[in-house]
Structures are given as C-alpha cells and as structure tokens.
Amino acid sequence: MAQIPASSDRQFPADTEIWYSLKSAISTSSGFQRWQLERDAQLHGIRLEQQVQRYLRETLETLAY
C-alpha cells in the first residue's frame, strides 16, 4: 500500500514561519500555561514544540468529544 506523505514531511519556509508564530502565541496563552501547570511532572524534559503539539492534540480531542 502506498504511503501518503504527511504535511509535516514537506516543509516550506512560510509554513515554518507560521508554525513558529503560532507556537509562540500558544505558549504564552493562559490556557497553555494552566495546562502546563496541571501536567508539570509529565512534561519534564519535553521540548516546547512537543508540549504545544500535545496541548493542541488534547484540546482538539476534548472539543471533538
């Protein structure tokens, strides 16, 4: 079966710039900071980018429920 490349496999300069801006905005939001405090032990040693990705995934899962 053929694999379809994920959008993250194709990096475009504009995408990188948008992701950096989005990551910065999310990481300074009160919701993200509260989420970090609630999961402090789980997030120890995880890069900010991974934390933002996890936060977005959990937020979307909650909204989809």
XYZ file of C-alpha atoms in Angstrom:
65
model
C 0.000 0.000 0.000
C 1.380 3.401 -0.943
C 2.089 5.866 1.832
C 0.786 9.390 1.551
C 3.331 11.875 2.888
C 2.125 13.890 5.857
C 2.100 17.642 5.527
C 4.882 17.767 8.127
C 7.086 15.824 5.679
C 7.028 18.805 3.308
C 8.472 21.903 4.884
C 8.007 25.246 3.192
C 9.630 28.430 4.507
C 6.245 30.113 5.026
C 4.955 27.055 6.940
C 7.934 27.144 9.275
C 7.426 30.839 9.935
C 3.694 30.361 10.567
C 4.331 27.419 12.917
C 6.904 29.447 14.882
C 4.448 32.342 15.290
C 1.605 30.008 16.236
C 3.776 28.101 18.709
C 4.866 31.376 20.313
C 1.283 32.633 20.621
C 0.036 29.348 22.080
C 2.892 29.044 24.564
C 2.137 32.476 26.035
C -1.615 31.873 26.329
C -3.135 31.446 29.778
C -4.794 28.177 28.724
C -1.487 26.626 27.716
C 0.241 27.832 30.868
C -2.536 26.393 33.039
C -2.313 23.116 31.080
C 1.457 23.046 31.724
C 0.974 23.526 35.466
C -1.549 20.676 35.596
C 0.896 18.322 33.833
C 4.194 19.532 35.250
C 5.578 16.085 36.091
C 4.532 14.606 32.731
C 6.158 17.383 30.712
C 9.526 17.467 32.461
C 12.275 17.340 29.829
C 9.945 17.658 26.823
C 10.733 20.368 24.278
C 8.313 23.292 23.991
C 7.366 22.266 20.448
C 6.317 18.812 21.651
C 4.381 20.351 24.538
C 2.465 22.630 22.153
C 1.695 19.682 19.872
C 0.417 17.633 22.816
C -1.645 20.579 24.082
C -3.246 21.052 20.671
C -3.963 17.330 20.321
C -5.575 17.110 23.774
C -7.574 20.298 23.187
C -8.901 19.050 19.848
C -9.754 15.640 21.347
C -11.703 17.377 24.106
C -13.570 19.546 21.599
C -14.358 16.523 19.422
C -15.848 14.709 22.404
